[in-house]
Amino acid sequence: MYSFSPKLKSTSIILLVVGIVLFAAGFFLNRGLSTEKIEHMMEAVHSAGHNSPTHSSEMVGPQDHAAHLEHAEMQVHNQPLASLHFVAVFFFGVSAAVLFFYCIQHAAHAGWPIIITRVMEAIASYIPWGGAILIILMIINITHNGHLFHWMDPELTDPESGHFDVILYEKKKFLNIPFYAIRTIIYVVGASFFAWKLKAQSKKVDDTKSLVEYQFLYRWAVGYIAFFGFASASWAWDWLMSIDPHWYSTMYIWYSMVSCLSSGIAVIILLSVYLKKNGFLPQFNDNHLHDLGVFLFATSLLWTYTWFAQFMLYWYANVPEEVNYFFGRFEHYSPTFLPMLVVNFVLPLLVLVSSSIKRNYKVVTIMAVIVICGHILDYFNMVMPGTVGPYWNTPEVLLLVAGSILFIAGLFMFTVLSALTKLKLIPTGNPYLHESEIYEYPF
C-alpha cells in the first residue's frame, strides 16, 4: 500500500499556494492596466511592423483606431482567463488520455501493463477535479464575464446588428451557448463516471477474482474508448478550435488529443519510476519501462506527423482565410511556436530511438519531464494567440501562466497521490498479473 509522504504532500500544497499567489499578483497587475497603457502597447506592436492578425475576427468589422483599441483591450483583459484555460484543458486531457490508454490495454487483453494498472487509475482520479475547473470556466464564459470565445457575442449572429458575422451565423446550430454548456457537462460528467466505474470494477475483480467480473471490466473499457473517441474530438472543437471560429482543421482533433496522450504516458513513467525507486512497486522493471518508452517515442512521432500534416496542407493551399492562423503565430509567437518542435520531436527522436536507452531510468525520466513541458507549451500556442493576441510577452502574463501551471500541477499531484493511497498497488485479481510480473521484452 502506498503512503503519501509528508514531504510530497507539503510540496503539492506549496505548489497550490504559490500558484494562487502568483496568479493573484498577475491578475491585479492585469486589472491595473489603463486604456492609455493598452493603447501604448498596441501602438508599439504596430510600429514594430507586426500586423498579422492572430484571430480571424480582426479582419471583420471596422478597421479604424477605435475598433483596434477595443479589440486590444479585450485581448489584454483575456490574459488571466486564457492562462488558466489552457492549463486546465491540458491537465484534464492528460488524465482522460491516461484512462483511454488504460482501457486500450484492457480491451486488447495486454499482459505487460497490469503492474501499472493502479498508477493509471490514480492519474484518472484527477478527471472530476479538472472537470470542475472547466465547468467553472465555462460558467464564467457563458455569463459574459470572460471573452475567450468570440462566437458567444450575441451581436455577431444577429442579422440586424452592424457586427453581424455570416460565418458565425451559419455555425450557430453547433456554436451556441446552451448547447456548448450541455456538451461541456456531458464531457466532464461522462469522463468522471467512467473513471469511477472502471476503478470500482477493477476493485471488484480484485475482491472476487472472477473472470465474469473481469469481462465486465473489459466491456466498460470498450465503452470508455467509444466515449473518449467522440468526446475528445468534440471538446477539442469546443475548448480549443472554437477560440477562432472562422478557422478549422480536420487534423486538429487528433493533434490536440495525441499531445495529451504523449504527456499522459510521460506522467505514467514519472509515477511508476517514483514508486519503483521508493520501494512501493518493486515488480516494475526495465522491461515495463522499455515499453512505456516505446509508447512515448511513438506518440511523440505521431504528434509530429499530425502537426506537420496540418501545417503542410495549409502552406500548400495558401488560402488567405486559413493561413492567418499560422502567420499570427509565426510573427507574434516566434519564440514559442516553432521551437517547440525541438522539445516535442527532435529530442524524443534522437534520445529514445535506441532500444537500450529506453531501459535507462534516468534518461527516460528526464525525457518524460521534457515531453510534458513541451506539450504544455503546445497548448499555450493553441490558446494564447487567439485570446490575448500579441500581448503575451509581459510580466503579468508570466505571473499568470506560472501561477496557473503551479496551481493545477499542485492540485494534480495532490489528487493523484492521494488516490494512490486508497488503491492496492498490485491488482491481484487480474488474470494477466502473472504475465506482467514475468514479462520480458525479447530484444
Short mmCIF file of C-alpha atoms in Angstrom, two decimals:
data_model
loop_
_atom_site.label_atom_id
_atom_site.label_comp_id
_atom_site.label_asym_id
_atom_site.label_seq_id
_atom_site.Cartn_x
_atom_site.Cartn_y
_atom_site.Cartn_z
CA MET A 1 0.00 0.00 0.00
CA TYR A 2 1.34 3.40 -0.96
CA SER A 3 1.83 6.02 1.74
CA PHE A 4 1.69 9.69 0.71
CA SER A 5 4.92 11.08 2.19
CA PRO A 6 4.58 14.29 4.25
CA LYS A 7 7.32 15.86 2.13
CA LEU A 8 5.46 15.29 -1.14
CA LYS A 9 2.16 16.35 0.41
CA SER A 10 3.78 19.58 1.59
CA THR A 11 5.30 20.10 -1.85
CA SER A 12 1.93 19.76 -3.57
CA ILE A 13 0.29 22.18 -1.11
CA ILE A 14 3.14 24.67 -1.56
CA LEU A 15 2.70 24.49 -5.33
CA LEU A 16 -1.02 25.18 -4.87
CA VAL A 17 -0.45 28.17 -2.61
CA VAL A 18 2.41 29.67 -4.63
CA GLY A 19 0.33 29.21 -7.80
CA ILE A 20 -2.60 31.10 -6.27
CA VAL A 21 -0.31 33.91 -5.07
CA LEU A 22 1.41 34.31 -8.45
CA PHE A 23 -1.90 34.17 -10.32
CA ALA A 24 -3.41 36.78 -7.96
CA ALA A 25 -0.40 39.07 -8.48
CA GLY A 26 -0.71 38.74 -12.26
CA PHE A 27 -4.46 39.26 -12.09
CA PHE A 28 -4.20 42.54 -10.18
CA LEU A 29 -1.41 43.77 -12.45
CA ASN A 30 -3.61 42.97 -15.45
CA ARG A 31 -6.64 44.75 -13.98
CA GLY A 32 -4.47 47.77 -13.23
CA LEU A 33 -3.66 48.36 -16.91
CA SER A 34 -5.35 51.56 -18.07
CA THR A 35 -6.76 52.24 -21.53
CA GLU A 36 -3.83 54.59 -22.17
CA LYS A 37 -1.31 51.89 -21.27
CA ILE A 38 -3.04 49.37 -23.53
CA GLU A 39 -3.10 51.93 -26.34
CA HIS A 40 0.68 52.36 -25.98
CA MET A 41 1.11 48.56 -26.08
CA MET A 42 -0.99 48.38 -29.27
CA GLU A 43 0.96 51.19 -30.94
CA ALA A 44 4.25 49.52 -30.01
CA VAL A 45 3.13 46.31 -31.72
CA HIS A 46 2.02 48.17 -34.86
CA SER A 47 5.12 50.36 -35.01
CA ALA A 48 7.29 47.24 -34.97
CA GLY A 49 5.65 46.23 -38.26
CA HIS A 50 3.79 43.27 -36.74
CA ASN A 51 0.43 43.46 -38.45
CA SER A 52 -0.55 39.83 -38.99
CA PRO A 53 -3.81 39.05 -37.17
CA THR A 54 -3.84 36.30 -34.55
CA HIS A 55 -7.62 35.90 -34.79
CA SER A 56 -9.90 35.95 -37.82
CA SER A 57 -12.27 38.39 -36.11
CA GLU A 58 -9.64 41.10 -36.53
CA MET A 59 -10.41 41.12 -40.27
CA VAL A 60 -14.17 41.56 -39.74
CA GLY A 61 -15.88 44.85 -38.95
CA PRO A 62 -14.43 48.38 -38.69
CA GLN A 63 -10.69 48.76 -39.10
CA ASP A 64 -10.26 52.21 -37.52
CA HIS A 65 -8.17 53.12 -34.47
CA ALA A 66 -11.09 52.90 -32.04
CA ALA A 67 -12.02 49.40 -33.21
CA HIS A 68 -8.41 48.22 -32.92
CA LEU A 69 -8.14 49.66 -29.41
CA GLU A 70 -11.37 47.98 -28.32
CA HIS A 71 -10.06 44.66 -29.61
CA ALA A 72 -6.69 45.19 -27.90
CA GLU A 73 -8.38 45.93 -24.57
CA MET A 74 -10.37 42.72 -24.81
CA GLN A 75 -7.23 40.71 -25.65
CA VAL A 76 -5.24 42.18 -22.77
CA HIS A 77 -8.02 41.57 -20.24
CA ASN A 78 -8.34 37.98 -21.53
CA GLN A 79 -4.89 37.21 -20.10
CA PRO A 80 -5.97 35.73 -16.71
CA LEU A 81 -8.74 33.50 -18.05
CA ALA A 82 -6.69 32.36 -21.06
CA SER A 83 -3.72 31.44 -18.84
CA LEU A 84 -5.91 29.28 -16.62
CA HIS A 85 -7.90 27.85 -19.53
CA PHE A 86 -5.03 26.30 -21.48
CA VAL A 87 -3.51 24.66 -18.38
CA ALA A 88 -6.90 23.37 -17.18
CA VAL A 89 -7.76 21.85 -20.56
CA PHE A 90 -4.29 20.29 -20.83
CA PHE A 91 -4.32 18.51 -17.46
CA PHE A 92 -7.91 17.34 -17.87
CA GLY A 93 -6.95 15.99 -21.30
CA VAL A 94 -3.88 14.23 -19.87
CA SER A 95 -5.88 12.40 -17.20
CA ALA A 96 -8.62 11.47 -19.70
CA ALA A 97 -5.98 10.23 -22.18
CA VAL A 98 -4.35 8.08 -19.48
CA LEU A 99 -7.72 6.46 -18.82
CA PHE A 100 -8.02 5.90 -22.58
CA PHE A 101 -4.58 4.24 -22.64
CA TYR A 102 -5.62 2.10 -19.65
CA CYS A 103 -8.80 0.99 -21.43
CA ILE A 104 -6.91 0.13 -24.62
CA GLN A 105 -4.72 -2.25 -22.62
CA HIS A 106 -7.75 -3.99 -21.11
CA ALA A 107 -9.59 -4.14 -24.44
CA ALA A 108 -6.51 -5.70 -26.06
CA HIS A 109 -6.05 -8.13 -23.13
CA ALA A 110 -2.47 -6.87 -22.89
CA GLY A 111 -0.46 -8.55 -20.16
CA TRP A 112 2.60 -6.36 -19.80
CA PRO A 113 1.00 -3.22 -18.23
CA ILE A 114 -1.02 -4.90 -15.45
CA ILE A 115 1.67 -3.94 -12.93
CA ILE A 116 0.97 -0.25 -13.59
CA THR A 117 -2.84 -0.57 -13.61
CA ARG A 118 -3.19 1.27 -10.29
CA VAL A 119 -0.86 4.02 -11.47
CA MET A 120 -3.17 4.73 -14.39
CA GLU A 121 -6.28 4.56 -12.20
CA ALA A 122 -4.75 7.08 -9.79
CA ILE A 123 -3.96 9.52 -12.60
CA ALA A 124 -7.53 9.17 -13.89
CA SER A 125 -8.76 10.21 -10.42
CA TYR A 126 -7.94 13.80 -11.35
CA ILE A 127 -10.70 13.85 -14.01
CA PRO A 128 -13.59 15.11 -11.79
CA TRP A 129 -11.39 17.78 -10.19
CA GLY A 130 -10.06 19.02 -13.53
CA GLY A 131 -13.58 18.84 -14.94
CA ALA A 132 -14.91 21.01 -12.09
CA ILE A 133 -12.40 23.73 -13.02
CA LEU A 134 -13.50 23.56 -16.66
CA ILE A 135 -17.17 23.86 -15.68
CA ILE A 136 -16.34 26.97 -13.62
CA LEU A 137 -14.50 28.44 -16.61
CA MET A 138 -17.47 27.56 -18.83
CA ILE A 139 -19.85 29.42 -16.49
CA ILE A 140 -17.57 32.47 -16.50
CA ASN A 141 -17.59 32.50 -20.31
CA ILE A 142 -21.30 31.89 -20.92
CA THR A 143 -22.24 34.61 -18.42
CA HIS A 144 -20.04 37.00 -20.45
CA ASN A 145 -17.63 37.59 -17.56
CA GLY A 146 -14.96 36.18 -19.85
CA HIS A 147 -14.38 36.72 -23.56
CA LEU A 148 -12.26 33.80 -24.70
CA PHE A 149 -14.84 32.67 -27.24
CA HIS A 150 -15.63 35.29 -29.86
CA TRP A 151 -18.73 33.46 -31.10
CA MET A 152 -20.54 33.93 -27.76
CA ASP A 153 -21.18 37.61 -28.54
CA PRO A 154 -24.91 37.70 -29.49
CA GLU A 155 -24.42 40.70 -31.81
CA LEU A 156 -22.32 38.62 -34.19
CA THR A 157 -25.20 36.29 -35.04
CA ASP A 158 -27.89 38.99 -35.18
CA PRO A 159 -28.63 39.87 -38.84
CA GLU A 160 -29.80 43.32 -37.73
CA SER A 161 -26.52 44.13 -35.97
CA GLY A 162 -23.73 46.15 -37.52
CA HIS A 163 -21.29 43.48 -36.27
CA PHE A 164 -23.15 40.62 -37.97
CA ASP A 165 -20.82 37.77 -38.97
CA VAL A 166 -22.33 35.45 -41.59
CA ILE A 167 -19.82 32.65 -40.90
CA LEU A 168 -20.73 32.53 -37.22
CA TYR A 169 -24.41 32.72 -38.14
CA GLU A 170 -24.01 29.58 -40.27
CA LYS A 171 -22.27 27.79 -37.39
CA LYS A 172 -24.86 28.86 -34.83
CA LYS A 173 -26.56 25.44 -34.74
CA PHE A 174 -23.45 23.99 -33.11
CA LEU A 175 -21.77 27.06 -31.62
CA ASN A 176 -24.46 28.38 -29.31
CA ILE A 177 -24.25 28.87 -25.55
CA PRO A 178 -26.89 26.35 -24.31
CA PHE A 179 -25.54 23.52 -26.48
CA TYR A 180 -21.94 24.40 -25.54
CA ALA A 181 -22.80 24.26 -21.83
CA ILE A 182 -24.61 20.93 -22.24
CA ARG A 183 -21.68 19.42 -24.15
CA THR A 184 -19.17 20.57 -21.53
CA ILE A 185 -21.22 18.96 -18.77
CA ILE A 186 -21.50 15.74 -20.81
CA TYR A 187 -17.71 15.60 -21.28
CA VAL A 188 -16.95 16.16 -17.60
CA VAL A 189 -19.73 14.01 -16.12
CA GLY A 190 -19.18 11.23 -18.67
CA ALA A 191 -15.42 11.03 -18.14
CA SER A 192 -15.84 11.26 -14.34
CA PHE A 193 -18.40 8.45 -14.40
CA PHE A 194 -16.13 6.16 -16.42
CA ALA A 195 -13.16 6.93 -14.14
CA TRP A 196 -15.25 5.98 -11.09
CA LYS A 197 -16.85 2.92 -12.71
CA LEU A 198 -13.62 1.46 -14.07
CA LYS A 199 -11.86 1.87 -10.71
CA ALA A 200 -14.80 0.28 -8.90
CA GLN A 201 -14.97 -2.61 -11.35
CA SER A 202 -11.20 -3.15 -11.13
CA LYS A 203 -11.51 -3.34 -7.33
CA LYS A 204 -14.37 -5.82 -7.70
CA VAL A 205 -12.15 -8.01 -9.90
CA ASP A 206 -9.54 -7.99 -7.12
CA ASP A 207 -12.08 -8.84 -4.43
CA THR A 208 -13.81 -11.67 -6.31
CA LYS A 209 -11.06 -12.88 -8.67
CA SER A 210 -13.95 -13.67 -11.01
CA LEU A 211 -13.48 -13.91 -14.75
CA VAL A 212 -17.09 -12.79 -15.13
CA GLU A 213 -16.29 -9.54 -13.31
CA TYR A 214 -13.16 -9.17 -15.43
CA GLN A 215 -15.35 -9.47 -18.53
CA PHE A 216 -17.44 -6.57 -17.22
CA LEU A 217 -14.22 -4.58 -16.77
CA TYR A 218 -13.40 -5.32 -20.40
CA ARG A 219 -16.85 -4.11 -21.51
CA TRP A 220 -16.65 -0.88 -19.54
CA ALA A 221 -13.18 -0.29 -21.02
CA VAL A 222 -14.58 -0.65 -24.53
CA GLY A 223 -17.38 1.76 -23.58
CA TYR A 224 -14.92 4.43 -22.46
CA ILE A 225 -12.87 4.03 -25.64
CA ALA A 226 -16.01 4.83 -27.65
CA PHE A 227 -16.90 7.74 -25.35
CA PHE A 228 -13.40 9.18 -25.45
CA GLY A 229 -13.24 8.88 -29.23
CA PHE A 230 -16.26 11.14 -29.66
CA ALA A 231 -15.80 13.38 -26.60
CA SER A 232 -12.10 14.18 -27.13
CA ALA A 233 -12.87 15.23 -30.71
CA SER A 234 -15.78 17.40 -29.62
CA TRP A 235 -14.03 19.07 -26.68
CA ALA A 236 -11.12 19.92 -28.97
CA TRP A 237 -13.64 21.80 -31.14
CA ASP A 238 -15.34 23.43 -28.17
CA TRP A 239 -12.50 24.33 -25.82
CA LEU A 240 -9.69 24.96 -28.33
CA MET A 241 -10.59 25.30 -32.00
CA SER A 242 -13.69 27.45 -31.45
CA ILE A 243 -11.45 30.14 -29.97
CA ASP A 244 -11.04 31.19 -33.62
CA PRO A 245 -14.35 30.01 -35.10
CA HIS A 246 -13.59 31.17 -38.67
CA TRP A 247 -10.68 28.75 -38.82
CA TYR A 248 -10.93 24.96 -38.79
CA SER A 249 -8.78 21.92 -39.39
CA THR A 250 -9.75 18.28 -39.87
CA MET A 251 -6.44 17.23 -38.26
CA TYR A 252 -6.88 19.36 -35.14
CA ILE A 253 -8.78 16.86 -33.02
CA TRP A 254 -6.08 14.19 -33.45
CA TYR A 255 -3.32 16.74 -32.97
CA SER A 256 -4.67 18.01 -29.64
CA MET A 257 -5.55 14.50 -28.39
CA VAL A 258 -2.14 12.99 -29.21
CA SER A 259 -0.48 15.88 -27.37
CA CYS A 260 -2.33 14.81 -24.20
CA LEU A 261 -1.73 11.10 -24.84
CA SER A 262 2.02 11.59 -25.15
CA SER A 263 2.04 13.69 -21.97
CA GLY A 264 -0.12 11.11 -20.21
CA ILE A 265 2.38 8.34 -20.97
CA ALA A 266 5.12 10.63 -19.64
CA VAL A 267 3.16 11.07 -16.39
CA ILE A 268 2.73 7.27 -16.10
CA ILE A 269 6.51 6.91 -16.47
CA LEU A 270 7.24 9.51 -13.78
CA LEU A 271 4.82 7.99 -11.26
CA SER A 272 5.88 4.39 -11.97
CA VAL A 273 9.58 5.20 -11.62
CA TYR A 274 8.89 7.17 -8.41
CA LEU A 275 7.06 4.18 -6.89
CA LYS A 276 9.80 1.81 -8.06
CA LYS A 277 12.64 3.89 -6.63
CA ASN A 278 10.85 4.28 -3.28
CA GLY A 279 10.19 0.56 -2.90
CA PHE A 280 6.42 0.64 -3.41
CA LEU A 281 6.39 -1.11 -6.79
CA PRO A 282 9.36 -3.50 -6.97
CA GLN A 283 7.66 -5.58 -9.68
CA PHE A 284 8.08 -2.70 -12.14
CA ASN A 285 11.27 -3.38 -14.10
CA ASP A 286 13.23 -2.14 -17.09
CA ASN A 287 11.08 -4.21 -19.47
CA HIS A 288 7.97 -2.27 -18.43
CA LEU A 289 9.97 0.95 -18.64
CA HIS A 290 11.12 -0.03 -22.12
CA ASP A 291 7.57 -0.47 -23.37
CA LEU A 292 6.45 2.84 -21.87
CA GLY A 293 9.47 4.41 -23.57
CA VAL A 294 8.34 2.87 -26.86
CA PHE A 295 4.90 4.45 -26.46
CA LEU A 296 6.46 7.80 -25.51
CA PHE A 297 8.63 7.66 -28.61
CA ALA A 298 5.76 6.57 -30.87
CA THR A 299 3.28 9.19 -29.64
CA SER A 300 5.92 11.93 -29.98
CA LEU A 301 6.38 10.97 -33.64
CA LEU A 302 2.61 10.71 -34.12
CA TRP A 303 2.17 14.20 -32.67
CA THR A 304 4.83 15.48 -35.10
CA TYR A 305 3.06 13.82 -38.02
CA THR A 306 -0.28 15.46 -37.16
CA TRP A 307 1.38 18.86 -36.58
CA PHE A 308 3.27 18.74 -39.87
CA ALA A 309 0.37 17.31 -41.90
CA GLN A 310 -1.89 20.10 -40.67
CA PHE A 311 0.72 22.79 -41.36
CA MET A 312 1.76 21.40 -44.75
CA LEU A 313 -1.79 21.33 -46.15
CA TYR A 314 -2.39 24.97 -45.20
CA TRP A 315 1.02 26.05 -46.50
CA TYR A 316 0.43 24.23 -49.81
CA ALA A 317 -3.06 25.66 -50.37
CA ASN A 318 -2.11 29.16 -49.12
CA VAL A 319 -5.74 30.27 -48.72
CA PRO A 320 -5.66 33.71 -47.01
CA GLU A 321 -8.59 32.96 -44.68
CA GLU A 322 -6.82 29.84 -43.42
CA VAL A 323 -3.13 30.68 -43.21
CA ASN A 324 -3.67 33.62 -40.85
CA TYR A 325 -3.78 31.04 -38.06
CA PHE A 326 -0.09 30.33 -38.75
CA PHE A 327 1.01 33.82 -39.83
CA GLY A 328 -0.05 35.29 -36.49
CA ARG A 329 1.89 32.62 -34.62
CA PHE A 330 4.99 32.99 -36.79
CA GLU A 331 5.01 36.75 -36.29
CA HIS A 332 3.94 37.20 -32.67
CA TYR A 333 4.83 33.83 -31.12
CA SER A 334 8.13 33.04 -32.83
CA PRO A 335 9.94 32.26 -29.51
CA THR A 336 7.42 29.52 -28.66
CA PHE A 337 5.74 28.23 -31.83
CA LEU A 338 8.41 26.57 -33.99
CA PRO A 339 10.97 25.98 -31.17
CA MET A 340 8.52 23.59 -29.51
CA LEU A 341 9.31 21.14 -32.34
CA VAL A 342 12.77 20.72 -30.84
CA VAL A 343 11.31 19.71 -27.48
CA ASN A 344 8.41 17.60 -28.76
CA PHE A 345 10.03 15.95 -31.78
CA VAL A 346 13.79 16.33 -32.18
CA LEU A 347 14.80 15.39 -28.62
CA PRO A 348 12.48 12.35 -28.32
CA LEU A 349 13.62 11.19 -31.76
CA LEU A 350 17.33 11.48 -31.04
CA VAL A 351 17.25 10.20 -27.46
CA LEU A 352 14.59 7.47 -27.49
CA VAL A 353 15.33 5.85 -30.85
CA SER A 354 17.71 3.38 -29.18
CA SER A 355 16.13 0.30 -27.62
CA SER A 356 18.74 0.07 -24.86
CA ILE A 357 18.36 3.70 -23.82
CA LYS A 358 14.67 3.06 -23.10
CA ARG A 359 15.78 0.90 -20.16
CA ASN A 360 17.73 3.74 -18.59
CA TYR A 361 15.58 5.08 -15.74
CA LYS A 362 17.32 8.44 -15.52
CA VAL A 363 17.23 9.21 -19.25
CA VAL A 364 13.63 8.11 -19.76
CA THR A 365 12.50 10.10 -16.70
CA ILE A 366 14.24 13.23 -17.94
CA MET A 367 12.64 12.78 -21.36
CA ALA A 368 9.23 12.36 -19.73
CA VAL A 369 9.63 15.71 -17.96
CA ILE A 370 10.78 17.35 -21.21
CA VAL A 371 7.80 15.95 -23.14
CA ILE A 372 5.31 17.22 -20.53
CA CYS A 373 6.86 20.70 -20.60
CA GLY A 374 6.88 20.66 -24.40
CA HIS A 375 3.19 19.84 -24.66
CA ILE A 376 2.23 22.43 -22.06
CA LEU A 377 3.98 24.85 -24.42
CA ASP A 378 1.99 23.32 -27.29
CA TYR A 379 -1.30 24.08 -25.52
CA PHE A 380 -0.03 27.58 -24.76
CA ASN A 381 0.41 28.05 -28.50
CA MET A 382 -3.09 26.69 -29.17
CA VAL A 383 -4.90 29.06 -26.81
CA MET A 384 -2.96 32.28 -26.24
CA PRO A 385 -2.65 33.66 -29.81
CA GLY A 386 -6.41 33.58 -30.39
CA THR A 387 -7.27 35.01 -26.97
CA VAL A 388 -4.58 37.51 -25.98
CA GLY A 389 -3.01 38.11 -29.41
CA PRO A 390 0.39 39.80 -29.43
CA TYR A 391 0.04 40.97 -25.81
CA TRP A 392 1.57 37.92 -24.16
CA ASN A 393 5.20 38.86 -23.62
CA THR A 394 4.56 40.88 -20.45
CA PRO A 395 5.33 40.43 -16.72
CA GLU A 396 1.68 39.92 -15.83
CA VAL A 397 1.31 37.07 -18.35
CA LEU A 398 4.44 35.41 -16.96
CA LEU A 399 2.94 35.55 -13.46
CA LEU A 400 -0.47 34.33 -14.67
CA VAL A 401 0.93 31.40 -16.66
CA ALA A 402 3.38 30.37 -13.93
CA GLY A 403 0.63 30.66 -11.32
CA SER A 404 -1.81 28.59 -13.38
CA ILE A 405 0.74 25.84 -14.05
CA LEU A 406 1.87 25.62 -10.42
CA PHE A 407 -1.68 25.67 -9.05
CA ILE A 408 -3.05 22.97 -11.34
CA ALA A 409 0.15 20.88 -11.17
CA GLY A 410 -0.08 21.03 -7.36
CA LEU A 411 -3.74 20.02 -7.45
CA PHE A 412 -2.93 17.23 -9.92
CA MET A 413 -0.11 15.91 -7.74
CA PHE A 414 -2.18 16.06 -4.53
CA THR A 415 -5.21 14.38 -6.15
CA VAL A 416 -3.27 11.61 -7.89
CA LEU A 417 -1.07 10.68 -4.93
CA SER A 418 -4.00 10.86 -2.51
CA ALA A 419 -5.95 8.49 -4.77
CA LEU A 420 -2.97 6.16 -4.89
CA THR A 421 -3.03 5.75 -1.09
CA LYS A 422 -6.56 4.28 -1.38
CA LEU A 423 -5.62 1.69 -4.00
CA LYS A 424 -3.98 -1.71 -3.68
CA LEU A 425 -0.91 -1.26 -5.89
CA ILE A 426 -0.93 -4.82 -7.23
CA PRO A 427 -4.19 -5.90 -8.96
CA THR A 428 -4.13 -9.43 -7.60
CA GLY A 429 -7.43 -10.44 -9.20
CA ASN A 430 -6.39 -9.65 -12.74
CA PRO A 431 -5.92 -12.87 -14.75
CA TYR A 432 -2.93 -11.39 -16.60
CA LEU A 433 -0.98 -10.37 -13.47
CA HIS A 434 1.48 -13.26 -13.65
CA GLU A 435 2.22 -12.48 -17.29
CA SER A 436 3.03 -8.90 -16.30
CA GLU A 437 5.28 -9.99 -13.42
CA ILE A 438 7.39 -12.26 -15.62
CA TYR A 439 7.20 -10.03 -18.68
CA GLU A 440 10.48 -9.68 -20.56
CA TYR A 441 10.95 -7.75 -23.78
CA PRO A 442 12.73 -10.12 -26.19
CA PHE A 443 15.10 -7.64 -27.82
#
